Short mmCIF file of C-alpha atoms in Angstrom, two decimals:
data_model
loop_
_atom_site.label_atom_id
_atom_site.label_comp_id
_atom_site.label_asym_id
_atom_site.label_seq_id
_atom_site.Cartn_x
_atom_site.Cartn_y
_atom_site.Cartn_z
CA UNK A 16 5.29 -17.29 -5.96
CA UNK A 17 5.28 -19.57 -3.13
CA UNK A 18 2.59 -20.89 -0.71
CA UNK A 19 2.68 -20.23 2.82
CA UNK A 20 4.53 -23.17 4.75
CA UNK A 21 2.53 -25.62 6.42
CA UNK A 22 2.48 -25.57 10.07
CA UNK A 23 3.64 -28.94 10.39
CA UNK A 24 5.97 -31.13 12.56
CA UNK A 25 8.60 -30.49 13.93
CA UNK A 26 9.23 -27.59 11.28
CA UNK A 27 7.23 -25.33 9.34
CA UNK A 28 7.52 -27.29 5.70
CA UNK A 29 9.16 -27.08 3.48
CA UNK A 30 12.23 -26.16 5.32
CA UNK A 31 13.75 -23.39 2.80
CA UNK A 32 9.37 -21.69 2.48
CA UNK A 33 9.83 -22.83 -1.24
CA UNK A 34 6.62 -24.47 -2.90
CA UNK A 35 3.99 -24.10 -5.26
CA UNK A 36 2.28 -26.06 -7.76
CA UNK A 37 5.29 -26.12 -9.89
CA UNK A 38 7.97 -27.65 -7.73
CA UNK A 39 5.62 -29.76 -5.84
CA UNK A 40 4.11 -33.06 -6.10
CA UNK A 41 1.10 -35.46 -4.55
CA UNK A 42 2.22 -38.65 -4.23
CA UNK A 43 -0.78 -41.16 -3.58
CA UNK A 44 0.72 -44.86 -2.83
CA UNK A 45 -0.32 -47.48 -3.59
CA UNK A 46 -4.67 -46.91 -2.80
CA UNK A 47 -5.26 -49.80 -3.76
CA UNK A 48 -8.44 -52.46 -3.93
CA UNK A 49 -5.52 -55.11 -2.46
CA UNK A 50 -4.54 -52.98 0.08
CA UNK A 51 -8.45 -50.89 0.97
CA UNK A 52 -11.20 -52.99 -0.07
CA UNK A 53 -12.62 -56.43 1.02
CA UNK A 54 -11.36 -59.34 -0.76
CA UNK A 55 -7.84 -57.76 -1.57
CA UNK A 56 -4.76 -59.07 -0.59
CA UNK A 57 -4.44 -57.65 2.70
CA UNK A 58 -8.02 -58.58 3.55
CA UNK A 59 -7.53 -62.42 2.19
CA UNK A 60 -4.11 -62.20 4.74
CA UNK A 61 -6.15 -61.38 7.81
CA UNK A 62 -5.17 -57.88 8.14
CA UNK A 63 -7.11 -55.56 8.99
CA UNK A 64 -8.54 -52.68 6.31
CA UNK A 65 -10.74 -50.61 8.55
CA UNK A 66 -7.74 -49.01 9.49
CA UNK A 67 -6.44 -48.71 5.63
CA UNK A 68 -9.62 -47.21 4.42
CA UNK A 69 -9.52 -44.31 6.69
CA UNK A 70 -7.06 -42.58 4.54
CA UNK A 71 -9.01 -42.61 1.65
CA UNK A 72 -10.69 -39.18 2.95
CA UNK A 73 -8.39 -36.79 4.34
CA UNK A 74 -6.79 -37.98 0.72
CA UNK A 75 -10.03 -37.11 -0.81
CA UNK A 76 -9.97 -33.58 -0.15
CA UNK A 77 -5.86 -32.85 -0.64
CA UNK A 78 -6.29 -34.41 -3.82
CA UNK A 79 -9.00 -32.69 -4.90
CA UNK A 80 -7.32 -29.47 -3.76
CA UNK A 81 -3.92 -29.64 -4.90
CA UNK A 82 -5.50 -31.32 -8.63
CA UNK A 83 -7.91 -28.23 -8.63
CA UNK A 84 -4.71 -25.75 -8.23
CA UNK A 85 -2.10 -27.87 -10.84
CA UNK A 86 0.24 -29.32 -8.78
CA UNK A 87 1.51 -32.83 -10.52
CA UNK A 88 -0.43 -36.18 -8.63
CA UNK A 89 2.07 -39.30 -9.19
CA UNK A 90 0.18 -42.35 -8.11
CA UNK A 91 1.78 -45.34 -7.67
CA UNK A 92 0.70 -49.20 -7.25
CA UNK A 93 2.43 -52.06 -6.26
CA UNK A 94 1.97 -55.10 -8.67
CA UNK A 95 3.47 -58.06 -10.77
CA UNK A 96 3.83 -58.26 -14.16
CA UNK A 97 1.19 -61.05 -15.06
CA UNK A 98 3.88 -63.52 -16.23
CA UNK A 99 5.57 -62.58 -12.59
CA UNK A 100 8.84 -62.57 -14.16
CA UNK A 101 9.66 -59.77 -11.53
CA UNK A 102 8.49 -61.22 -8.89
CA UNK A 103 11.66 -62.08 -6.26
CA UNK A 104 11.19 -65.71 -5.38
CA UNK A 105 11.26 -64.97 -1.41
CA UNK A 106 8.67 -62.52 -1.92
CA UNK A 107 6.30 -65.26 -3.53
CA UNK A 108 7.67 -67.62 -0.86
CA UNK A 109 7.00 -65.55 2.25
CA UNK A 110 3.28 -64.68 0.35
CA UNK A 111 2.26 -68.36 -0.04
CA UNK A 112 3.03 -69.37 3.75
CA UNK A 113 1.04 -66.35 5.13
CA UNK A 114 -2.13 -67.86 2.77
CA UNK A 115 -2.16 -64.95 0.13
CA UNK A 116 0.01 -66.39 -2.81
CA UNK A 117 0.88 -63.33 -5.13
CA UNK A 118 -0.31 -64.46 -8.82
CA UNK A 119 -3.13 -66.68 -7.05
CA UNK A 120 -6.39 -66.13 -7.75
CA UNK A 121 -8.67 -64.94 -4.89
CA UNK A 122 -12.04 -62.84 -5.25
CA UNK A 123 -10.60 -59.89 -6.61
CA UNK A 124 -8.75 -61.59 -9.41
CA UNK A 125 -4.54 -62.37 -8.90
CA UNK A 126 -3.50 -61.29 -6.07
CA UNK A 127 -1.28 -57.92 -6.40
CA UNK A 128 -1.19 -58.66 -10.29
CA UNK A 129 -1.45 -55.50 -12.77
CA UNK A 130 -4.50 -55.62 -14.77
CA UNK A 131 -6.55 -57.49 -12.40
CA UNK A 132 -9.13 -55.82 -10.48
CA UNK A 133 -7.88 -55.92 -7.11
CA UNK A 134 -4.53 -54.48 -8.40
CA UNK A 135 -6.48 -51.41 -9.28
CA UNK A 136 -6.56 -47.79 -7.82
CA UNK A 137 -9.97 -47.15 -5.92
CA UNK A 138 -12.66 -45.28 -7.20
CA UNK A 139 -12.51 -42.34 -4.80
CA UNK A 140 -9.16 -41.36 -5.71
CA UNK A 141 -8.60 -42.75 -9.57
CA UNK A 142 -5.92 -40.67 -11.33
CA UNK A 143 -7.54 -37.96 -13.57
CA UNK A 144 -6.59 -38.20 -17.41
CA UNK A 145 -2.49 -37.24 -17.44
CA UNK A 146 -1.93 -38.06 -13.78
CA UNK A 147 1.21 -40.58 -14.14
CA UNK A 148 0.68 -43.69 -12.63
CA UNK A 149 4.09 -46.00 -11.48
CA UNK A 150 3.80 -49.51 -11.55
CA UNK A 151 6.36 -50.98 -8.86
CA UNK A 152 7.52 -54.11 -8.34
CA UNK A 153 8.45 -53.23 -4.61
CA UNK A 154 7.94 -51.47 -1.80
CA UNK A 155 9.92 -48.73 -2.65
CA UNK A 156 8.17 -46.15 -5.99
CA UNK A 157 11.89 -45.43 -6.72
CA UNK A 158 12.98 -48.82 -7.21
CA UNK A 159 13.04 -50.33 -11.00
CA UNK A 160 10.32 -47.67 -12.37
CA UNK A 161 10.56 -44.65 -13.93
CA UNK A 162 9.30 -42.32 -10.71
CA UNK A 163 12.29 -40.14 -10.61
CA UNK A 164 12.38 -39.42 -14.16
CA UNK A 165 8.92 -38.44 -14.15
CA UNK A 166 9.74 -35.93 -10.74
CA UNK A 167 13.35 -34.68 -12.69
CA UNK A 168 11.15 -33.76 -16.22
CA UNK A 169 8.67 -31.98 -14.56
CA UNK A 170 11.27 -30.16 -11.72
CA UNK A 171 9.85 -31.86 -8.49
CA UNK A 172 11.54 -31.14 -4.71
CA UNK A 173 9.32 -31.39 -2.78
CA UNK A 174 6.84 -34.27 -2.31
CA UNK A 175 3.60 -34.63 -0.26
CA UNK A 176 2.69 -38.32 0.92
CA UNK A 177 -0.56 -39.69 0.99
CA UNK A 178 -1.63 -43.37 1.19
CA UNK A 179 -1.43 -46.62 2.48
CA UNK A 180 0.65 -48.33 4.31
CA UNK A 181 2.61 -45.73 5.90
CA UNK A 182 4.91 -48.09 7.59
CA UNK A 183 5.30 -49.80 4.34
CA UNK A 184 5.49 -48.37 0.34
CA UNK A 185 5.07 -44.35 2.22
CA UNK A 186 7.52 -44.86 4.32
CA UNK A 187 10.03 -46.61 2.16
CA UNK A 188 9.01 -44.19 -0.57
CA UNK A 189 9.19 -41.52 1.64
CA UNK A 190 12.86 -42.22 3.04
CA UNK A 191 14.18 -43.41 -0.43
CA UNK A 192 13.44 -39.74 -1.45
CA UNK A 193 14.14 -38.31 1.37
CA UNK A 194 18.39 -39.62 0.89
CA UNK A 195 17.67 -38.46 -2.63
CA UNK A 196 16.98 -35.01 -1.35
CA UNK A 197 13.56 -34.23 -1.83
CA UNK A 198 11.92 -32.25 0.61
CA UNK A 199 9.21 -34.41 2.07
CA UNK A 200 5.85 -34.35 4.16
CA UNK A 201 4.10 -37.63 5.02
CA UNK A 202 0.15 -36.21 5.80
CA UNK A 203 -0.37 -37.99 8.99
CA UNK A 204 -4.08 -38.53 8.16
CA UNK A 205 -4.18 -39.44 4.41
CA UNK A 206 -2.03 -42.11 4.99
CA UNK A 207 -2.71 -45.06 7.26
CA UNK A 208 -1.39 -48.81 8.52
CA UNK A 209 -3.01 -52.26 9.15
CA UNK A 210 -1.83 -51.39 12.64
CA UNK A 211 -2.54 -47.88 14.77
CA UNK A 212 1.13 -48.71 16.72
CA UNK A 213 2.95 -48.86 13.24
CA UNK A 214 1.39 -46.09 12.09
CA UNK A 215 2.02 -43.83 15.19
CA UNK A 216 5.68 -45.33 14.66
CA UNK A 217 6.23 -44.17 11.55
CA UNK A 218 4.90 -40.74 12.65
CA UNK A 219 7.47 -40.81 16.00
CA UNK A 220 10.36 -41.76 13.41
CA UNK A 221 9.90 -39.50 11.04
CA UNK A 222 9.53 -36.32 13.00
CA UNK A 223 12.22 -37.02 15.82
CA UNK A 224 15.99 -35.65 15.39
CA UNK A 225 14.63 -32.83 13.88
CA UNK A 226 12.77 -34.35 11.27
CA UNK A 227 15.29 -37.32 9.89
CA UNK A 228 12.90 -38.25 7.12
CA UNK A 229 10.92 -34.96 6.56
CA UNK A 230 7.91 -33.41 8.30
CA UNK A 231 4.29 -34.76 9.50
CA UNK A 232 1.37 -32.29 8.94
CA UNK A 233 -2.86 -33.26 8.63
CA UNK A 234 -4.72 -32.75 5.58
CA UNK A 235 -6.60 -29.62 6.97
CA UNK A 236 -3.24 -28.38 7.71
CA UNK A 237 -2.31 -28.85 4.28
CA UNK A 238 -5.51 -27.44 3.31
CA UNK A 239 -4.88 -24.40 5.76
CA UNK A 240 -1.83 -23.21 3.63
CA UNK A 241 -3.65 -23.87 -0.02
CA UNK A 242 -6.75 -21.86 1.23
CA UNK A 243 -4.70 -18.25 2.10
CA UNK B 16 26.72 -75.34 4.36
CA UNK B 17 24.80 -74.22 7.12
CA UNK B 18 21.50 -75.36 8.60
CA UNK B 19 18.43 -72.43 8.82
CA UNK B 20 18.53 -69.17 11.14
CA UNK B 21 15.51 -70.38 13.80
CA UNK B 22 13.81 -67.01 13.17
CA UNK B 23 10.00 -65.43 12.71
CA UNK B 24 10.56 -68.03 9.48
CA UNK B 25 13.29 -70.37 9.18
CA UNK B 26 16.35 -68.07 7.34
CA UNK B 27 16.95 -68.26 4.63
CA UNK B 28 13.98 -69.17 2.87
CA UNK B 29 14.98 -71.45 0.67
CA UNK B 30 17.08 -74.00 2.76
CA UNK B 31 20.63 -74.42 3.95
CA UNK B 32 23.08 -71.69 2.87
CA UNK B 33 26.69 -71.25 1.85
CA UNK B 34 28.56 -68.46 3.66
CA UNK B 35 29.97 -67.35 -0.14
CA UNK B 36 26.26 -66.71 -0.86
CA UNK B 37 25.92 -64.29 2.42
CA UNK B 38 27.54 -61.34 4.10
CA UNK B 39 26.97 -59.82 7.41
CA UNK B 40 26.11 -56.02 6.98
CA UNK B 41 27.60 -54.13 9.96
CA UNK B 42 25.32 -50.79 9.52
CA UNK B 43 27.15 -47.39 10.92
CA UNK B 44 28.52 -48.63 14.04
CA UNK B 45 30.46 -45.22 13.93
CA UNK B 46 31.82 -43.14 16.53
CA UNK B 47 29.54 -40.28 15.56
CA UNK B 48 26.17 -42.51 16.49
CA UNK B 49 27.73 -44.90 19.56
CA UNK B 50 30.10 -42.82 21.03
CA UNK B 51 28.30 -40.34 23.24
CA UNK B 52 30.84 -37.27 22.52
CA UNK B 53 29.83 -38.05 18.57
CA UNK B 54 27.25 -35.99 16.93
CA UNK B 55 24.46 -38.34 18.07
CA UNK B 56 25.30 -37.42 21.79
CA UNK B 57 26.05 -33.99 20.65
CA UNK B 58 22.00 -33.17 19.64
CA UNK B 59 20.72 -34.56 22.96
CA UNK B 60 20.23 -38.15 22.07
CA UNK B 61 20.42 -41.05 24.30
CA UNK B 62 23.70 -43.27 22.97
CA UNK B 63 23.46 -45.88 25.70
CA UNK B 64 21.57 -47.92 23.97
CA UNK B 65 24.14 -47.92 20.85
CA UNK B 66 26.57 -48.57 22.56
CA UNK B 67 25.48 -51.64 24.74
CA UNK B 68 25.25 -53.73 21.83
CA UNK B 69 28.66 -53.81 20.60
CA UNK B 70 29.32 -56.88 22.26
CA UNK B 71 26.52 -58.37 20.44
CA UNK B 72 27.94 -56.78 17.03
CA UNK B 73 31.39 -58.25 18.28
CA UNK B 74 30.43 -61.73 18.87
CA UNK B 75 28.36 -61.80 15.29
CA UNK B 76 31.41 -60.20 13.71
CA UNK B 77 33.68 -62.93 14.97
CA UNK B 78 31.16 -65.89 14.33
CA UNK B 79 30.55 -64.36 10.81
CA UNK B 80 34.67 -64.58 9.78
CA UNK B 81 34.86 -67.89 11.74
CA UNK B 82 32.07 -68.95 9.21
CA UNK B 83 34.09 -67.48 6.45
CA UNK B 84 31.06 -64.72 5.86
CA UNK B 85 32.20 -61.54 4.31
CA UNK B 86 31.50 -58.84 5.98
CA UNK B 87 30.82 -55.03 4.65
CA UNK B 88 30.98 -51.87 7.43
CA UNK B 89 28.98 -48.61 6.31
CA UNK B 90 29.13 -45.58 7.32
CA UNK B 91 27.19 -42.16 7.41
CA UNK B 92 29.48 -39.74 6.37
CA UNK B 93 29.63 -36.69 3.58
CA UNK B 94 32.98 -35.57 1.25
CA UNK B 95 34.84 -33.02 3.22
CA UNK B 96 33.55 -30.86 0.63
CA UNK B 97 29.87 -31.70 1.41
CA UNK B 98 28.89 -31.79 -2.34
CA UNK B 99 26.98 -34.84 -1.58
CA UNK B 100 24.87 -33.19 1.27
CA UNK B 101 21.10 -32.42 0.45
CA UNK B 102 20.29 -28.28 1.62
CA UNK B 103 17.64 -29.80 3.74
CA UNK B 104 19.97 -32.31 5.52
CA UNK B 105 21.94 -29.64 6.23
CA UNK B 106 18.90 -27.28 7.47
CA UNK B 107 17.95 -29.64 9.57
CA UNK B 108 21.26 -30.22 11.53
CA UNK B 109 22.18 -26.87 11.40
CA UNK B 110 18.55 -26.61 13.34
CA UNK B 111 20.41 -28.50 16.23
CA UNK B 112 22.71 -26.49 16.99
CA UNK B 113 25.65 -29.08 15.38
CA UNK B 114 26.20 -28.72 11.72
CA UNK B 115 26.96 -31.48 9.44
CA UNK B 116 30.33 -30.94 9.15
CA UNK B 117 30.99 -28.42 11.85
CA UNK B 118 33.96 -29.27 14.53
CA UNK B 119 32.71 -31.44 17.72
CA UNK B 120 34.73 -33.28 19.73
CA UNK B 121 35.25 -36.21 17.36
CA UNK B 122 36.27 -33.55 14.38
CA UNK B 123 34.10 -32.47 11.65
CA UNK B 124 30.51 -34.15 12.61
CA UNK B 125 29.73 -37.07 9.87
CA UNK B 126 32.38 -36.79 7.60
CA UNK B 127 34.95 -39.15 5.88
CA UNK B 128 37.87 -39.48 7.25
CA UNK B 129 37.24 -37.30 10.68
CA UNK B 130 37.44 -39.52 13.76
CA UNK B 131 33.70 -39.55 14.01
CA UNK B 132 33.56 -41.70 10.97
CA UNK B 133 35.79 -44.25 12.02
CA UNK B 134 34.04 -47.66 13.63
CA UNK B 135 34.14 -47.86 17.02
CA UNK B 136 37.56 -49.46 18.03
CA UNK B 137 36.14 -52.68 19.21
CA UNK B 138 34.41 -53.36 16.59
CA UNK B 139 37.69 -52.27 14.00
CA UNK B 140 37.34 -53.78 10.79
CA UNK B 141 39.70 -56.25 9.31
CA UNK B 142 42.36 -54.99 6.61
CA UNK B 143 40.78 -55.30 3.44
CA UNK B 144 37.14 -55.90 4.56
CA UNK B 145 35.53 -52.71 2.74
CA UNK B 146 33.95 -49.26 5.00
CA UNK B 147 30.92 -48.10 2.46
CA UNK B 148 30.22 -44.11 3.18
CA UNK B 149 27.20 -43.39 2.00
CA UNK B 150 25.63 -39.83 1.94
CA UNK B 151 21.87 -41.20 3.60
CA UNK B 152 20.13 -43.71 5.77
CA UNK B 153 19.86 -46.12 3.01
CA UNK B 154 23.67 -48.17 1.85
CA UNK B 155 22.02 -48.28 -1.66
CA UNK B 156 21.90 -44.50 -2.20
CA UNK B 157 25.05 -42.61 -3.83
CA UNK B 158 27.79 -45.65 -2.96
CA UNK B 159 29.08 -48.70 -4.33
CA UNK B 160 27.29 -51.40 -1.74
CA UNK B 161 25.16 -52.99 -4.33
CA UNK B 162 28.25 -53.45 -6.68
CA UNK B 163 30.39 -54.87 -4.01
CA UNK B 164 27.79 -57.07 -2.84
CA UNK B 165 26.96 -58.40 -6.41
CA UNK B 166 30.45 -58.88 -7.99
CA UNK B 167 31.03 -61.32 -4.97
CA UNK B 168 27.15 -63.35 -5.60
CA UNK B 169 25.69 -62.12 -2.40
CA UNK B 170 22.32 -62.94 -1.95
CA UNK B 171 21.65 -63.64 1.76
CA UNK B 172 22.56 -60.43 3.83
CA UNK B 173 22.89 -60.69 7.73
CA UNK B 174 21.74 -57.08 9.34
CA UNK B 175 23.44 -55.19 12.42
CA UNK B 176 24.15 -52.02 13.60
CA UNK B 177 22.64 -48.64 14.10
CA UNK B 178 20.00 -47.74 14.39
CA UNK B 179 17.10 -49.69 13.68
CA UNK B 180 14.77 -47.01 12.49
CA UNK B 181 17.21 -45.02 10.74
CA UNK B 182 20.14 -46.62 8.63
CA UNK B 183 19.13 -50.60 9.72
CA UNK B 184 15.71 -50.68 8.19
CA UNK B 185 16.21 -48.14 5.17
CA UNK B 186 18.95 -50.69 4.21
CA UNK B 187 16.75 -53.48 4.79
CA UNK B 188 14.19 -52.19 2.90
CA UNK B 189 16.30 -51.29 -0.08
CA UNK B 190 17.66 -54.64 -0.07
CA UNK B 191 14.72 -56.75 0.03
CA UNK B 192 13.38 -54.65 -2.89
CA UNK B 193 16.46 -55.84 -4.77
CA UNK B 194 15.76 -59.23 -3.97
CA UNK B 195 18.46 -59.78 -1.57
CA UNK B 196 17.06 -62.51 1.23
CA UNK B 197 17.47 -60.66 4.49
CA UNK B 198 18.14 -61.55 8.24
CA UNK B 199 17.83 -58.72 10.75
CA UNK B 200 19.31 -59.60 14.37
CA UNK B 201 17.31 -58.25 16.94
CA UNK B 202 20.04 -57.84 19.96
CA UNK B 203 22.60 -56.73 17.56
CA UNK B 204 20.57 -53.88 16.63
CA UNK B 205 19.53 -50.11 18.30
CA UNK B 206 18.45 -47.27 18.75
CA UNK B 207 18.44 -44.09 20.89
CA UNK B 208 14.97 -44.99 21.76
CA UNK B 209 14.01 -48.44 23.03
CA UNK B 210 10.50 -48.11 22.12
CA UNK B 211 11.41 -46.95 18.68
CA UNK B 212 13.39 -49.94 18.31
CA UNK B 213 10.49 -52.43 19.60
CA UNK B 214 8.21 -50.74 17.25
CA UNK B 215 9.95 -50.95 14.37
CA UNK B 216 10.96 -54.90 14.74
CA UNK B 217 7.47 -55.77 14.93
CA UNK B 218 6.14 -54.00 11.95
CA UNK B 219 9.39 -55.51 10.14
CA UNK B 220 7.18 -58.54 11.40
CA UNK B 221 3.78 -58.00 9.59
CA UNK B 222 2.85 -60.52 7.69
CA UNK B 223 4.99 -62.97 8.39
CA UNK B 224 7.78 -61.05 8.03
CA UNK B 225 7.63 -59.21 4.51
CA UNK B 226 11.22 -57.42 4.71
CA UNK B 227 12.89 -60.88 5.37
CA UNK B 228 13.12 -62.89 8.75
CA UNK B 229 14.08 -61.83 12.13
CA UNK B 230 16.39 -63.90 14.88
CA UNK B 231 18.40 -62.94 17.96
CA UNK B 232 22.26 -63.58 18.02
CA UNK B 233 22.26 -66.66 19.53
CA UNK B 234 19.19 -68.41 17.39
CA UNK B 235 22.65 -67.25 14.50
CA UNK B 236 25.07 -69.07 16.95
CA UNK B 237 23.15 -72.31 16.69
CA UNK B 238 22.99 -71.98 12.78
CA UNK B 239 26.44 -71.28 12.31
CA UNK B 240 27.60 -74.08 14.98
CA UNK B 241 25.72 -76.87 12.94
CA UNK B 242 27.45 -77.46 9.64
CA UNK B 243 25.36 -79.72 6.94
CA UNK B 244 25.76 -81.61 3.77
CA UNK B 245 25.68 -79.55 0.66
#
């Protein structure tokens, strides 16, 4: 059985009508204490995580939704092993001259380091028990992890995007899968930027030559097609 | 050896470079995208900006195998068989009113070997220099970029082409995963929209630049024109 489509831009997704809970997957990136909270990475460069933090509740209720009704939740979060031993030396480079060293400490623990507090998934949208969670080295969830294994095993096509930042890990995420041919929808609300312009980018992008990376829709339009 | 790129950092990172170490990535500089009877054109986008900088893409081309930098052309173009087309890429063309692989005025729209898939005549390719197709935005997905790249120990990759928010950043992005230490050249760079290409250089930007470093051609001029000490 599938859902009604979402009334989302520029096309009604997905584009062939086909999804339910067991072809389609959440994917939450990267909600992270680095990215959201004060005293994360982001927050330590400067940036500013007002803007960040607004996803977290449009997420909120899709989650909650789609977890409630069985669809598969991937979350993913970007992070270093703790011996950074894959950790691309111009990555650490550029993060030391912008003040925000990754490995350093700072008052979240090592910055964008797995295991260390900041690294961590925020409370209001922790994976339940059996969620998968990816741990990625980059910005992309495809990239040296296990991410499309975990969407082949369980017959994934189509992928709904939530999280932060969409001009960053979503958006990479989003096109990587996108050339892979996965349906995709980006949810223009659960996902946010340290900039409005870069987020409204991303949006522009995505949805222009009829939809080159996928399809934009809100969370209550999301919610709109799981309610009928 | 080569002194720095003057860019949003000084490129590459890590100090003077060897032009064995680097190659100049000339992204899908197709007749399809620049030439406005390609498919680009054909769905109602604006090609003037593609095509106004392939000057820009000429002079960096020439200054890259004056340097002795190998360079690598892609492509976006599917088998003539279009096994290697996603259903929804194809929905969504076919939504346009011009197929993938339908007949426009450049033959069968983004597909190898049809005059839409050959570079843009100024911009020709030397013999030997290899033409990547790949099947999506990114050069890393479903071709043999990364190979080509590695078997010759490329790590510093010089970006141009088209278009900035489609093919030039997904390959940027890809690449800087991979730990390849990026340049992106502003003015040899485009898109149909001008906006879309000022938006997307300056969240390439963030944070100091967190996809690699950014310069204009002639910032790569000065570089390549000052030759240092190993």
């Amino acid at each position: 059985m599938n859902l009604p489509t979402i009334d989302a831009r520029p096309y009604a997704w997905p584009f062939d009508g086909r999804w339910s809970p067991r072809d389609t997957a959440l994917v939450v990136i990267d909600m992270q204490t680095d990215f959201l909270k004060a005293g994360g990475y982001c927050d330590q460069m400067g940036l500013d995580i007002g803007l960040t933090a607004s996803a977290i509740e449009p997420t909120v209720r899709v989650l909650a939704r789609m977890r409630a009704l069985g669809f598969t939740i991937v979350h993913t979060r970007e992070g270093h092993r703790a011996d950074l031993s894959d950790l691309h030396d111009n990555k650490r480079w550029r993060s030391a001259r912008i003040g925000a060293e990754i490995g350093c400490a700072g008052p979240c623990g090592r910055l964008l380091t797995r295991g260390e507090p900041g690294w961590d998934i925020v409370p209001e949208v922790y994976p339940s028990p059996g969620e998968p969670i990816v741990d990625k080295p980059g910005k992309g969830s495809f990239h040296a992890t296990d991410f499309e294994l975990i969407l082949k095993q369980r017959g994934i096509r189509n992928l709904i995007f939530a999280g932060v930042t969409s001009d960053c890990c979503v958006h990479t995420t989003m096109t990587n899968a996108n050339d892979r041919g996965y349906e995709c929808l980006m949810l223009a609300d659960g996902s946010a930027a340290l900039e409005t312009r870069n987020h409204d980018m991303i949006v522009a992008i995505t949805t222009k030559l009829g939809g080159q990376f996928g399809a934009v829709a809100t969370a209550d339009e999301v919610l709109a097609a799981l309610d009928d | 050896m080569f002194a720095q790129v003057a860019g949003i950092y000084p490129w590459p990172y890590d100090g003077t470079w060897a032009p064995e170490s680097a190659a100049l990535v000339v992204v899908d500089m197709q007749r399809d995208f620049v030439d406005p009877t390609g498919w680009l054109g054909q769905i109602g986008a604006d090609t003037a900006p593609l095509s106004g900088i392939v000057p820009a893409v000429a002079e960096l081309i020439a200054l890259a195998r004056a340097a002795g930098i190998f360079i690598v052309y892609t492509v976006e173009a599917h088998r003539p068989d279009l096994s290697d087309l996603p259903a929804n890429k194809r929905w969504r063309a076919e939504r346009l009113g011009h197929p993938i692989g339908a007949q426009g005025p450049l033959g069968r729209h983004l597909v190898q070997g049809e005059a839409g898939a050959a570079i843009v005549p100024t911009l020709a390719p030397s013999a030997g220099a290899p033409v990547v197709a790949k099947p999506g935005k990114s050069a890393f997905l479903g071709s043999d970029f990364d190979q080509i790249l590695r078997r010759r120990g490329i790590r510093n990759l010089i970006l141009a082409g088209v278009t900035t928010d489609g093919a030039v950043q997904c390959t940027l992005r890809d690449a800087n995963d991979r730990g390849y230490e990026c340049l992106i050249v502003t003015d040899a760079t485009a898109s149909d929209s001008l906006s879309h290409h000022d938006d997307q250089i300056h969240t390439l930007a963030l944070a100091g630049g967190h996809y690699g470093s950014i310069a204009r051609l002639a910032d790569l001029r000065v570089a390549l024109a000052s030759k240092v000490a190993a």
